JSON list of C-alpha atoms in Angstrom, two decimals:
[
{"chain": "A", "resi": 1120, "resn": "ILE", "atom": "CA", "xyz": [-23.92, 42.64, 10.44]},
{"chain": "A", "resi": 1121, "resn": "THR", "atom": "CA", "xyz": [-21.42, 41.77, 13.15]},
{"chain": "A", "resi": 1122, "resn": "ALA", "atom": "CA", "xyz": [-20.48, 38.67, 15.09]},
{"chain": "A", "resi": 1123, "resn": "GLU", "atom": "CA", "xyz": [-18.39, 38.35, 18.19]},
{"chain": "A", "resi": 1124, "resn": "TYR", "atom": "CA", "xyz": [-15.53, 35.89, 18.23]},
{"chain": "A", "resi": 1125, "resn": "MET", "atom": "CA", "xyz": [-13.08, 35.36, 21.09]},
{"chain": "A", "resi": 1126, "resn": "GLY", "atom": "CA", "xyz": [-14.16, 38.65, 22.62]},
{"chain": "A", "resi": 1127, "resn": "THR", "atom": "CA", "xyz": [-13.65, 40.66, 19.44]},
{"chain": "A", "resi": 1128, "resn": "THR", "atom": "CA", "xyz": [-16.23, 41.87, 16.96]},
{"chain": "A", "resi": 1129, "resn": "SER", "atom": "CA", "xyz": [-15.93, 40.87, 13.31]},
{"chain": "A", "resi": 1130, "resn": "VAL", "atom": "CA", "xyz": [-17.86, 42.27, 10.38]},
{"chain": "A", "resi": 1131, "resn": "VAL", "atom": "CA", "xyz": [-19.99, 39.59, 8.78]},
{"chain": "A", "resi": 1132, "resn": "VAL", "atom": "CA", "xyz": [-21.09, 40.44, 5.27]},
{"chain": "A", "resi": 1133, "resn": "PRO", "atom": "CA", "xyz": [-24.00, 38.22, 4.16]},
{"chain": "A", "resi": 1134, "resn": "ALA", "atom": "CA", "xyz": [-22.06, 37.78, 0.93]},
{"chain": "A", "resi": 1135, "resn": "MET", "atom": "CA", "xyz": [-25.01, 37.74, -1.40]},
{"chain": "A", "resi": 1136, "resn": "LEU", "atom": "CA", "xyz": [-24.79, 39.18, -4.88]},
{"chain": "A", "resi": 1137, "resn": "SER", "atom": "CA", "xyz": [-28.06, 40.52, -6.28]},
{"chain": "A", "resi": 1138, "resn": "SER", "atom": "CA", "xyz": [-27.80, 38.31, -9.37]},
{"chain": "A", "resi": 1139, "resn": "THR", "atom": "CA", "xyz": [-27.09, 35.17, -7.37]},
{"chain": "A", "resi": 1140, "resn": "ARG", "atom": "CA", "xyz": [-29.78, 32.54, -6.81]},
{"chain": "A", "resi": 1141, "resn": "ARG", "atom": "CA", "xyz": [-29.07, 30.17, -3.97]},
{"chain": "A", "resi": 1142, "resn": "ARG", "atom": "CA", "xyz": [-30.58, 26.94, -2.72]},
{"chain": "A", "resi": 1143, "resn": "TYR", "atom": "CA", "xyz": [-30.66, 28.32, 0.83]},
{"chain": "A", "resi": 1144, "resn": "TYR", "atom": "CA", "xyz": [-30.79, 31.76, 2.40]},
{"chain": "A", "resi": 1145, "resn": "THR", "atom": "CA", "xyz": [-30.12, 32.86, 5.97]},
{"chain": "A", "resi": 1146, "resn": "PRO", "atom": "CA", "xyz": [-32.63, 34.99, 7.89]},
{"chain": "A", "resi": 1147, "resn": "ALA", "atom": "CA", "xyz": [-30.02, 37.76, 7.86]},
{"chain": "A", "resi": 1148, "resn": "GLU", "atom": "CA", "xyz": [-30.03, 37.72, 4.05]},
{"chain": "A", "resi": 1149, "resn": "VAL", "atom": "CA", "xyz": [-33.82, 37.88, 3.91]},
{"chain": "A", "resi": 1150, "resn": "ALA", "atom": "CA", "xyz": [-33.77, 40.80, 6.36]},
{"chain": "A", "resi": 1151, "resn": "GLN", "atom": "CA", "xyz": [-31.79, 42.92, 3.89]},
{"chain": "A", "resi": 1152, "resn": "HIS", "atom": "CA", "xyz": [-34.78, 43.05, 1.53]},
{"chain": "A", "resi": 1153, "resn": "ASN", "atom": "CA", "xyz": [-37.20, 45.04, 3.65]},
{"chain": "A", "resi": 1154, "resn": "CYS", "atom": "CA", "xyz": [-38.92, 47.70, 1.56]},
{"chain": "A", "resi": 1155, "resn": "ALA", "atom": "CA", "xyz": [-41.52, 48.01, -1.19]},
{"chain": "A", "resi": 1156, "resn": "GLU", "atom": "CA", "xyz": [-38.84, 48.26, -3.87]},
{"chain": "A", "resi": 1157, "resn": "ASP", "atom": "CA", "xyz": [-37.10, 45.13, -2.61]},
{"chain": "A", "resi": 1158, "resn": "CYS", "atom": "CA", "xyz": [-39.48, 42.94, -0.64]},
{"chain": "A", "resi": 1159, "resn": "TRP", "atom": "CA", "xyz": [-38.56, 39.44, 0.47]},
{"chain": "A", "resi": 1160, "resn": "LEU", "atom": "CA", "xyz": [-40.37, 37.34, 3.04]},
{"chain": "A", "resi": 1161, "resn": "SER", "atom": "CA", "xyz": [-40.07, 33.80, 4.26]},
{"chain": "A", "resi": 1162, "resn": "TRP", "atom": "CA", "xyz": [-42.75, 31.39, 5.38]},
{"chain": "A", "resi": 1163, "resn": "LEU", "atom": "CA", "xyz": [-42.98, 27.67, 6.00]},
{"chain": "A", "resi": 1164, "resn": "GLY", "atom": "CA", "xyz": [-39.31, 27.10, 5.20]},
{"chain": "A", "resi": 1165, "resn": "GLN", "atom": "CA", "xyz": [-39.18, 28.91, 1.85]},
{"chain": "A", "resi": 1166, "resn": "VAL", "atom": "CA", "xyz": [-38.02, 32.37, 0.76]},
{"chain": "A", "resi": 1167, "resn": "TYR", "atom": "CA", "xyz": [-40.11, 34.51, -1.57]},
{"chain": "A", "resi": 1168, "resn": "ASP", "atom": "CA", "xyz": [-39.40, 37.68, -3.55]},
{"chain": "A", "resi": 1169, "resn": "LEU", "atom": "CA", "xyz": [-42.65, 39.68, -3.78]},
{"chain": "A", "resi": 1170, "resn": "THR", "atom": "CA", "xyz": [-41.09, 42.80, -5.28]},
{"chain": "A", "resi": 1171, "resn": "ALA", "atom": "CA", "xyz": [-42.53, 42.36, -8.78]},
{"chain": "A", "resi": 1172, "resn": "PHE", "atom": "CA", "xyz": [-45.88, 41.17, -7.43]},
{"chain": "A", "resi": 1173, "resn": "LEU", "atom": "CA", "xyz": [-46.32, 44.33, -5.34]},
{"chain": "A", "resi": 1174, "resn": "ILE", "atom": "CA", "xyz": [-45.60, 46.84, -8.14]},
{"chain": "A", "resi": 1175, "resn": "PRO", "atom": "CA", "xyz": [-49.25, 47.10, -9.36]},
{"chain": "A", "resi": 1176, "resn": "PHE", "atom": "CA", "xyz": [-50.46, 47.58, -5.78]},
{"chain": "A", "resi": 1177, "resn": "GLN", "atom": "CA", "xyz": [-48.49, 50.69, -4.81]},
{"chain": "A", "resi": 1178, "resn": "GLY", "atom": "CA", "xyz": [-50.64, 52.73, -2.44]},
{"chain": "A", "resi": 1179, "resn": "ASP", "atom": "CA", "xyz": [-53.12, 49.89, -1.85]},
{"chain": "A", "resi": 1180, "resn": "ALA", "atom": "CA", "xyz": [-53.91, 49.57, 1.85]},
{"chain": "A", "resi": 1181, "resn": "LEU", "atom": "CA", "xyz": [-54.14, 45.78, 1.46]},
{"chain": "A", "resi": 1182, "resn": "ALA", "atom": "CA", "xyz": [-50.41, 45.74, 0.66]},
{"chain": "A", "resi": 1183, "resn": "ASN", "atom": "CA", "xyz": [-49.51, 47.34, 3.99]},
{"chain": "A", "resi": 1184, "resn": "PRO", "atom": "CA", "xyz": [-49.53, 44.16, 6.12]},
{"chain": "A", "resi": 1185, "resn": "ILE", "atom": "CA", "xyz": [-47.08, 42.58, 3.66]},
{"chain": "A", "resi": 1186, "resn": "LEU", "atom": "CA", "xyz": [-44.83, 45.64, 3.55]},
{"chain": "A", "resi": 1187, "resn": "ARG", "atom": "CA", "xyz": [-44.75, 45.92, 7.34]},
{"chain": "A", "resi": 1188, "resn": "GLU", "atom": "CA", "xyz": [-43.31, 42.40, 7.47]},
{"chain": "A", "resi": 1189, "resn": "ALA", "atom": "CA", "xyz": [-40.84, 42.81, 4.59]},
{"chain": "A", "resi": 1190, "resn": "GLY", "atom": "CA", "xyz": [-37.59, 41.03, 5.39]},
{"chain": "A", "resi": 1191, "resn": "ARG", "atom": "CA", "xyz": [-39.19, 38.83, 8.05]},
{"chain": "A", "resi": 1192, "resn": "ASP", "atom": "CA", "xyz": [-40.70, 35.39, 8.49]},
{"chain": "A", "resi": 1193, "resn": "ILE", "atom": "CA", "xyz": [-44.51, 35.23, 8.34]},
{"chain": "A", "resi": 1194, "resn": "SER", "atom": "CA", "xyz": [-45.01, 31.51, 8.89]},
{"chain": "A", "resi": 1195, "resn": "HIS", "atom": "CA", "xyz": [-47.50, 32.38, 11.65]},
{"chain": "A", "resi": 1196, "resn": "TRP", "atom": "CA", "xyz": [-49.87, 33.67, 8.96]},
{"chain": "A", "resi": 1197, "resn": "PHE", "atom": "CA", "xyz": [-50.33, 30.22, 7.42]},
{"chain": "A", "resi": 1198, "resn": "ASP", "atom": "CA", "xyz": [-51.42, 26.71, 8.30]},
{"chain": "A", "resi": 1199, "resn": "ALA", "atom": "CA", "xyz": [-48.32, 24.51, 8.26]},
{"chain": "A", "resi": 1200, "resn": "ARG", "atom": "CA", "xyz": [-50.16, 21.53, 6.75]},
{"chain": "A", "resi": 1201, "resn": "SER", "atom": "CA", "xyz": [-52.12, 23.17, 3.94]},
{"chain": "A", "resi": 1202, "resn": "GLY", "atom": "CA", "xyz": [-50.07, 26.30, 3.33]},
{"chain": "A", "resi": 1203, "resn": "ASP", "atom": "CA", "xyz": [-53.31, 28.30, 3.31]},
{"chain": "A", "resi": 1204, "resn": "PRO", "atom": "CA", "xyz": [-53.97, 31.35, 5.48]},
{"chain": "A", "resi": 1205, "resn": "LYS", "atom": "CA", "xyz": [-55.03, 30.47, 8.99]},
{"chain": "A", "resi": 1206, "resn": "THR", "atom": "CA", "xyz": [-58.73, 30.73, 9.83]},
{"chain": "A", "resi": 1207, "resn": "MET", "atom": "CA", "xyz": [-60.86, 31.32, 12.90]},
{"chain": "A", "resi": 1208, "resn": "VAL", "atom": "CA", "xyz": [-64.53, 31.15, 13.79]},
{"chain": "A", "resi": 1209, "resn": "ASP", "atom": "CA", "xyz": [-66.06, 34.60, 13.77]},
{"chain": "A", "resi": 1210, "resn": "PRO", "atom": "CA", "xyz": [-67.97, 34.81, 17.09]},
{"chain": "A", "resi": 1211, "resn": "ALA", "atom": "CA", "xyz": [-70.65, 37.05, 15.59]},
{"chain": "A", "resi": 1212, "resn": "LEU", "atom": "CA", "xyz": [-71.19, 35.23, 12.29]},
{"chain": "A", "resi": 1213, "resn": "ASN", "atom": "CA", "xyz": [-70.31, 31.71, 13.52]},
{"chain": "A", "resi": 1214, "resn": "VAL", "atom": "CA", "xyz": [-68.48, 31.01, 10.25]},
{"chain": "A", "resi": 1215, "resn": "LEU", "atom": "CA", "xyz": [-64.84, 30.44, 9.37]},
{"chain": "A", "resi": 1216, "resn": "VAL", "atom": "CA", "xyz": [-63.04, 33.61, 8.36]},
{"chain": "A", "resi": 1217, "resn": "PRO", "atom": "CA", "xyz": [-59.36, 34.35, 7.70]},
{"chain": "A", "resi": 1218, "resn": "TYR", "atom": "CA", "xyz": [-57.33, 34.95, 10.86]},
{"chain": "A", "resi": 1219, "resn": "THR", "atom": "CA", "xyz": [-55.71, 38.31, 10.22]},
{"chain": "A", "resi": 1220, "resn": "PRO", "atom": "CA", "xyz": [-54.65, 40.12, 13.40]},
{"chain": "A", "resi": 1221, "resn": "MET", "atom": "CA", "xyz": [-52.19, 41.99, 11.16]},
{"chain": "A", "resi": 1222, "resn": "GLY", "atom": "CA", "xyz": [-55.05, 43.17, 8.94]},
{"chain": "A", "resi": 1223, "resn": "ARG", "atom": "CA", "xyz": [-56.52, 41.81, 5.73]},
{"chain": "A", "resi": 1224, "resn": "TYR", "atom": "CA", "xyz": [-53.96, 41.59, 2.93]},
{"chain": "A", "resi": 1225, "resn": "LEU", "atom": "CA", "xyz": [-53.86, 41.32, -0.85]},
{"chain": "A", "resi": 1226, "resn": "GLN", "atom": "CA", "xyz": [-55.83, 38.50, -2.53]},
{"chain": "A", "resi": 1227, "resn": "LEU", "atom": "CA", "xyz": [-57.38, 37.41, 0.75]},
{"chain": "A", "resi": 1228, "resn": "PRO", "atom": "CA", "xyz": [-61.18, 37.30, 0.46]},
{"chain": "A", "resi": 1229, "resn": "PRO", "atom": "CA", "xyz": [-63.23, 39.58, 2.72]},
{"chain": "A", "resi": 1230, "resn": "ASP", "atom": "CA", "xyz": [-65.09, 38.09, 5.67]},
{"chain": "A", "resi": 1231, "resn": "LEU", "atom": "CA", "xyz": [-68.46, 38.77, 4.04]},
{"chain": "A", "resi": 1232, "resn": "PRO", "atom": "CA", "xyz": [-69.46, 38.48, 0.38]},
{"chain": "A", "resi": 1233, "resn": "VAL", "atom": "CA", "xyz": [-69.03, 41.72, -1.56]},
{"chain": "A", "resi": 1234, "resn": "SER", "atom": "CA", "xyz": [-69.74, 42.50, -5.18]},
{"chain": "A", "resi": 1235, "resn": "ASN", "atom": "CA", "xyz": [-66.49, 44.30, -5.96]},
{"chain": "A", "resi": 1236, "resn": "TRP", "atom": "CA", "xyz": [-63.99, 41.65, -4.90]},
{"chain": "A", "resi": 1237, "resn": "ARG", "atom": "CA", "xyz": [-62.28, 40.02, -7.89]},
{"chain": "A", "resi": 1238, "resn": "ASN", "atom": "CA", "xyz": [-60.84, 36.53, -7.60]},
{"chain": "A", "resi": 1239, "resn": "ASP", "atom": "CA", "xyz": [-59.70, 36.11, -11.19]},
{"chain": "A", "resi": 1240, "resn": "PHE", "atom": "CA", "xyz": [-56.01, 36.52, -10.29]},
{"chain": "A", "resi": 1241, "resn": "GLY", "atom": "CA", "xyz": [-55.17, 32.80, -10.54]},
{"chain": "A", "resi": 1242, "resn": "LEU", "atom": "CA", "xyz": [-52.91, 31.49, -7.80]},
{"chain": "A", "resi": 1243, "resn": "PRO", "atom": "CA", "xyz": [-52.70, 33.77, -4.77]},
{"chain": "A", "resi": 1244, "resn": "TRP", "atom": "CA", "xyz": [-49.26, 35.14, -3.99]},
{"chain": "A", "resi": 1245, "resn": "TRP", "atom": "CA", "xyz": [-48.70, 32.72, -1.12]},
{"chain": "A", "resi": 1246, "resn": "LYS", "atom": "CA", "xyz": [-49.27, 29.75, -3.43]},
{"chain": "A", "resi": 1247, "resn": "ASP", "atom": "CA", "xyz": [-47.50, 31.00, -6.56]},
{"chain": "A", "resi": 1248, "resn": "PRO", "atom": "CA", "xyz": [-44.22, 29.07, -7.04]},
{"chain": "A", "resi": 1249, "resn": "ALA", "atom": "CA", "xyz": [-42.94, 31.84, -9.32]},
{"chain": "A", "resi": 1250, "resn": "ASN", "atom": "CA", "xyz": [-42.38, 33.97, -6.22]},
{"chain": "A", "resi": 1251, "resn": "CYS", "atom": "CA", "xyz": [-40.22, 31.35, -4.49]},
{"chain": "A", "resi": 1252, "resn": "ILE", "atom": "CA", "xyz": [-36.47, 31.92, -4.85]},
{"chain": "A", "resi": 1253, "resn": "GLY", "atom": "CA", "xyz": [-35.10, 29.24, -2.51]},
{"chain": "A", "resi": 1254, "resn": "ALA", "atom": "CA", "xyz": [-35.33, 27.64, 0.91]},
{"chain": "A", "resi": 1255, "resn": "LEU", "atom": "CA", "xyz": [-34.78, 29.22, 4.31]},
{"chain": "A", "resi": 1256, "resn": "ALA", "atom": "CA", "xyz": [-31.88, 27.74, 6.27]},
{"chain": "A", "resi": 1257, "resn": "SER", "atom": "CA", "xyz": [-33.13, 25.47, 9.06]},
{"chain": "A", "resi": 1258, "resn": "LYS", "atom": "CA", "xyz": [-30.12, 26.60, 11.08]},
{"chain": "A", "resi": 1259, "resn": "THR", "atom": "CA", "xyz": [-27.06, 28.73, 10.44]},
{"chain": "A", "resi": 1260, "resn": "ARG", "atom": "CA", "xyz": [-23.47, 28.49, 11.59]},
{"chain": "A", "resi": 1261, "resn": "PHE", "atom": "CA", "xyz": [-20.43, 30.73, 11.49]},
{"chain": "A", "resi": 1262, "resn": "VAL", "atom": "CA", "xyz": [-17.18, 29.71, 9.86]},
{"chain": "A", "resi": 1263, "resn": "ARG", "atom": "CA", "xyz": [-13.87, 31.52, 9.54]},
{"chain": "A", "resi": 1264, "resn": "ILE", "atom": "CA", "xyz": [-12.28, 31.55, 6.09]},
{"chain": "A", "resi": 1265, "resn": "ILE", "atom": "CA", "xyz": [-8.54, 32.16, 6.39]},
{"chain": "A", "resi": 1266, "resn": "ASN", "atom": "CA", "xyz": [-6.47, 32.93, 3.31]},
{"chain": "A", "resi": 1267, "resn": "THR", "atom": "CA", "xyz": [-3.00, 31.58, 4.05]},
{"chain": "A", "resi": 1268, "resn": "LEU", "atom": "CA", "xyz": [-1.51, 33.59, 1.19]},
{"chain": "A", "resi": 1269, "resn": "THR", "atom": "CA", "xyz": [-2.71, 37.02, 2.33]},
{"chain": "A", "resi": 1270, "resn": "GLN", "atom": "CA", "xyz": [-3.54, 36.22, 6.00]},
{"chain": "A", "resi": 1271, "resn": "GLN", "atom": "CA", "xyz": [-6.98, 37.72, 5.44]},
{"chain": "A", "resi": 1272, "resn": "GLU", "atom": "CA", "xyz": [-9.61, 36.26, 7.76]},
{"chain": "A", "resi": 1273, "resn": "ASP", "atom": "CA", "xyz": [-13.35, 36.60, 7.20]},
{"chain": "A", "resi": 1274, "resn": "VAL", "atom": "CA", "xyz": [-16.31, 35.29, 9.18]},
{"chain": "A", "resi": 1275, "resn": "LEU", "atom": "CA", "xyz": [-19.29, 34.01, 7.19]},
{"chain": "A", "resi": 1276, "resn": "GLU", "atom": "CA", "xyz": [-22.72, 33.01, 8.43]},
{"chain": "A", "resi": 1277, "resn": "THR", "atom": "CA", "xyz": [-23.88, 30.08, 6.32]},
{"chain": "A", "resi": 1278, "resn": "PRO", "atom": "CA", "xyz": [-26.84, 27.67, 6.19]},
{"chain": "A", "resi": 1279, "resn": "VAL", "atom": "CA", "xyz": [-25.98, 24.27, 7.65]},
{"chain": "A", "resi": 1280, "resn": "GLU", "atom": "CA", "xyz": [-27.40, 22.66, 4.50]},
{"chain": "A", "resi": 1281, "resn": "GLU", "atom": "CA", "xyz": [-24.92, 24.31, 2.15]},
{"chain": "A", "resi": 1282, "resn": "THR", "atom": "CA", "xyz": [-21.99, 22.45, 0.69]},
{"chain": "A", "resi": 1283, "resn": "LEU", "atom": "CA", "xyz": [-18.49, 23.87, 0.98]},
{"chain": "A", "resi": 1284, "resn": "GLY", "atom": "CA", "xyz": [-18.68, 24.69, -2.73]},
{"chain": "A", "resi": 1285, "resn": "GLU", "atom": "CA", "xyz": [-21.76, 26.83, -2.08]},
{"chain": "A", "resi": 1286, "resn": "ILE", "atom": "CA", "xyz": [-20.01, 28.51, 0.85]},
{"chain": "A", "resi": 1287, "resn": "MET", "atom": "CA", "xyz": [-17.10, 29.31, -1.42]},
{"chain": "A", "resi": 1288, "resn": "GLN", "atom": "CA", "xyz": [-19.55, 30.92, -3.84]},
{"chain": "A", "resi": 1289, "resn": "ARG", "atom": "CA", "xyz": [-20.52, 33.22, -0.97]},
{"chain": "A", "resi": 1290, "resn": "TYR", "atom": "CA", "xyz": [-16.84, 33.86, -0.31]},
{"chain": "A", "resi": 1291, "resn": "LEU", "atom": "CA", "xyz": [-16.42, 35.25, -3.83]},
{"chain": "A", "resi": 1292, "resn": "ALA", "atom": "CA", "xyz": [-17.77, 38.52, -2.42]},
{"chain": "A", "resi": 1293, "resn": "TYR", "atom": "CA", "xyz": [-14.57, 38.70, -0.33]},
{"chain": "A", "resi": 1294, "resn": "ASN", "atom": "CA", "xyz": [-12.14, 37.21, -2.83]},
{"chain": "A", "resi": 1295, "resn": "ALA", "atom": "CA", "xyz": [-12.95, 37.11, -6.53]},
{"chain": "A", "resi": 1296, "resn": "HIS", "atom": "CA", "xyz": [-10.22, 34.46, -7.05]},
{"chain": "A", "resi": 1297, "resn": "ALA", "atom": "CA", "xyz": [-11.58, 32.03, -4.46]},
{"chain": "A", "resi": 1298, "resn": "ASP", "atom": "CA", "xyz": [-11.82, 29.31, -7.11]},
{"chain": "A", "resi": 1299, "resn": "SER", "atom": "CA", "xyz": [-8.01, 29.30, -7.31]},
{"chain": "A", "resi": 1300, "resn": "TYR", "atom": "CA", "xyz": [-7.63, 27.95, -3.77]},
{"chain": "A", "resi": 1301, "resn": "THR", "atom": "CA", "xyz": [-7.77, 24.54, -2.12]},
{"chain": "A", "resi": 1302, "resn": "CYS", "atom": "CA", "xyz": [-9.74, 24.30, 1.13]},
{"chain": "A", "resi": 1303, "resn": "LYS", "atom": "CA", "xyz": [-8.27, 22.51, 4.14]},
{"chain": "A", "resi": 1304, "resn": "HIS", "atom": "CA", "xyz": [-9.14, 21.88, 7.77]},
{"chain": "A", "resi": 1305, "resn": "LEU", "atom": "CA", "xyz": [-6.63, 20.38, 10.21]},
{"chain": "A", "resi": 1306, "resn": "GLY", "atom": "CA", "xyz": [-4.43, 19.46, 7.25]},
{"chain": "A", "resi": 1307, "resn": "ARG", "atom": "CA", "xyz": [-7.17, 17.61, 5.35]},
{"chain": "A", "resi": 1308, "resn": "VAL", "atom": "CA", "xyz": [-8.32, 18.64, 1.90]},
{"chain": "A", "resi": 1309, "resn": "LEU", "atom": "CA", "xyz": [-12.06, 19.25, 2.06]},
{"chain": "A", "resi": 1310, "resn": "GLY", "atom": "CA", "xyz": [-14.69, 18.12, -0.41]},
{"chain": "A", "resi": 1311, "resn": "LEU", "atom": "CA", "xyz": [-16.53, 20.92, -2.13]},
{"chain": "A", "resi": 1312, "resn": "ASP", "atom": "CA", "xyz": [-19.61, 18.76, -2.63]},
{"chain": "A", "resi": 1313, "resn": "LEU", "atom": "CA", "xyz": [-19.95, 18.07, 1.11]},
{"chain": "A", "resi": 1314, "resn": "THR", "atom": "CA", "xyz": [-21.37, 20.20, 3.90]},
{"chain": "A", "resi": 1315, "resn": "LEU", "atom": "CA", "xyz": [-19.06, 21.38, 6.67]},
{"chain": "A", "resi": 1316, "resn": "GLU", "atom": "CA", "xyz": [-20.40, 18.67, 8.96]},
{"chain": "A", "resi": 1317, "resn": "GLU", "atom": "CA", "xyz": [-19.95, 16.01, 6.27]},
{"chain": "A", "resi": 1318, "resn": "ASN", "atom": "CA", "xyz": [-16.37, 17.27, 5.95]},
{"chain": "A", "resi": 1319, "resn": "GLY", "atom": "CA", "xyz": [-15.85, 16.52, 9.64]},
{"chain": "A", "resi": 1320, "resn": "ILE", "atom": "CA", "xyz": [-16.27, 20.11, 10.85]},
{"chain": "A", "resi": 1321, "resn": "GLU", "atom": "CA", "xyz": [-18.82, 19.49, 13.56]},
{"chain": "A", "resi": 1322, "resn": "LEU", "atom": "CA", "xyz": [-21.35, 22.05, 14.74]},
{"chain": "A", "resi": 1323, "resn": "GLU", "atom": "CA", "xyz": [-20.34, 22.50, 18.37]},
{"chain": "A", "resi": 1324, "resn": "ASP", "atom": "CA", "xyz": [-22.72, 25.15, 19.67]},
{"chain": "A", "resi": 1325, "resn": "GLU", "atom": "CA", "xyz": [-24.72, 22.62, 21.71]},
{"chain": "A", "resi": 1326, "resn": "ALA", "atom": "CA", "xyz": [-21.54, 21.39, 23.38]},
{"chain": "A", "resi": 1327, "resn": "PHE", "atom": "CA", "xyz": [-20.61, 24.97, 24.23]},
{"chain": "A", "resi": 1328, "resn": "TYR", "atom": "CA", "xyz": [-24.11, 25.57, 25.56]},
{"chain": "A", "resi": 1329, "resn": "ASP", "atom": "CA", "xyz": [-23.95, 22.44, 27.73]},
{"chain": "A", "resi": 1330, "resn": "ALA", "atom": "CA", "xyz": [-20.62, 23.66, 29.11]},
{"chain": "A", "resi": 1331, "resn": "THR", "atom": "CA", "xyz": [-22.22, 27.08, 29.82]},
{"chain": "A", "resi": 1332, "resn": "LEU", "atom": "CA", "xyz": [-19.76, 28.69, 27.42]},
{"chain": "A", "resi": 1333, "resn": "PRO", "atom": "CA", "xyz": [-20.77, 31.35, 24.87]},
{"chain": "A", "resi": 1334, "resn": "VAL", "atom": "CA", "xyz": [-21.39, 29.75, 21.47]},
{"chain": "A", "resi": 1335, "resn": "ASN", "atom": "CA", "xyz": [-19.34, 32.50, 19.82]},
{"chain": "A", "resi": 1336, "resn": "LEU", "atom": "CA", "xyz": [-16.23, 31.54, 21.79]},
{"chain": "A", "resi": 1337, "resn": "TYR", "atom": "CA", "xyz": [-14.92, 29.53, 18.86]},
{"chain": "A", "resi": 1338, "resn": "TYR", "atom": "CA", "xyz": [-15.72, 29.42, 15.15]},
{"chain": "A", "resi": 1339, "resn": "PRO", "atom": "CA", "xyz": [-14.10, 26.62, 13.14]},
{"chain": "A", "resi": 1340, "resn": "ALA", "atom": "CA", "xyz": [-11.70, 27.64, 10.39]},
{"chain": "A", "resi": 1341, "resn": "VAL", "atom": "CA", "xyz": [-11.35, 26.66, 6.76]},
{"chain": "A", "resi": 1342, "resn": "TYR", "atom": "CA", "xyz": [-7.85, 27.45, 5.45]},
{"chain": "A", "resi": 1343, "resn": "LEU", "atom": "CA", "xyz": [-7.38, 28.46, 1.84]},
{"chain": "A", "resi": 1344, "resn": "TYR", "atom": "CA", "xyz": [-4.18, 27.47, 0.06]},
{"chain": "A", "resi": 1345, "resn": "PHE", "atom": "CA", "xyz": [-3.37, 28.98, -3.29]},
{"chain": "A", "resi": 1346, "resn": "ASN", "atom": "CA", "xyz": [-3.10, 26.13, -5.74]},
{"chain": "A", "resi": 1347, "resn": "ASP", "atom": "CA", "xyz": [0.61, 26.84, -6.31]},
{"chain": "A", "resi": 1348, "resn": "ASP", "atom": "CA", "xyz": [1.26, 26.38, -2.56]},
{"chain": "A", "resi": 1349, "resn": "LEU", "atom": "CA", "xyz": [-0.25, 23.23, -1.05]},
{"chain": "A", "resi": 1350, "resn": "THR", "atom": "CA", "xyz": [1.83, 23.33, 2.11]},
{"chain": "A", "resi": 1351, "resn": "GLU", "atom": "CA", "xyz": [0.30, 21.23, 4.88]},
{"chain": "A", "resi": 1352, "resn": "ALA", "atom": "CA", "xyz": [-1.60, 23.10, 7.57]}
]
């Protein structure tokens, strides 16, 4: 994944370790899990890992609509108020049936009663909280992490809801000793339990948009100072 900054292109690693559970995930992180062996989807603001659920259904045609959307958001499949699959009135039968332009999928009842459809599976996959691994970021932002000791600079895409401490957990993928640093912005020590905005690092993309400037013209920076060197920024 890349992001442009000041006319240059930087590599942006989603910085997600496979064993890490987060409160929030970015759409880019969800998009990495896009196959039958590693299938994530998001819908209605939550992120779900359906990998284990799909294992018994290998080769089942009803799994295909799910697999085609692996790594994507499928909120349009569901009613936002109830969380149930959307329905429509069948013009021929004049009854409510599931709305499935993508094709009928696993655990969704057929339009007409059939004798071989089993509904003894308990909660359907779209209602089972065991599949939920976290929330989908309502918005993301880019931030530069600059190590003043090594001069290394990395660009991270992060959920706006995450605290600086959670962002630094992401940064561990770049620097395994990130916990040994103090974070500063414009000379101020930042609170790890606060979001970037709560730390006074405003999200300025709307201001750039209003000024007809590209939103990637400037990414705010968090400076890391090794705890033996707390020189003012």
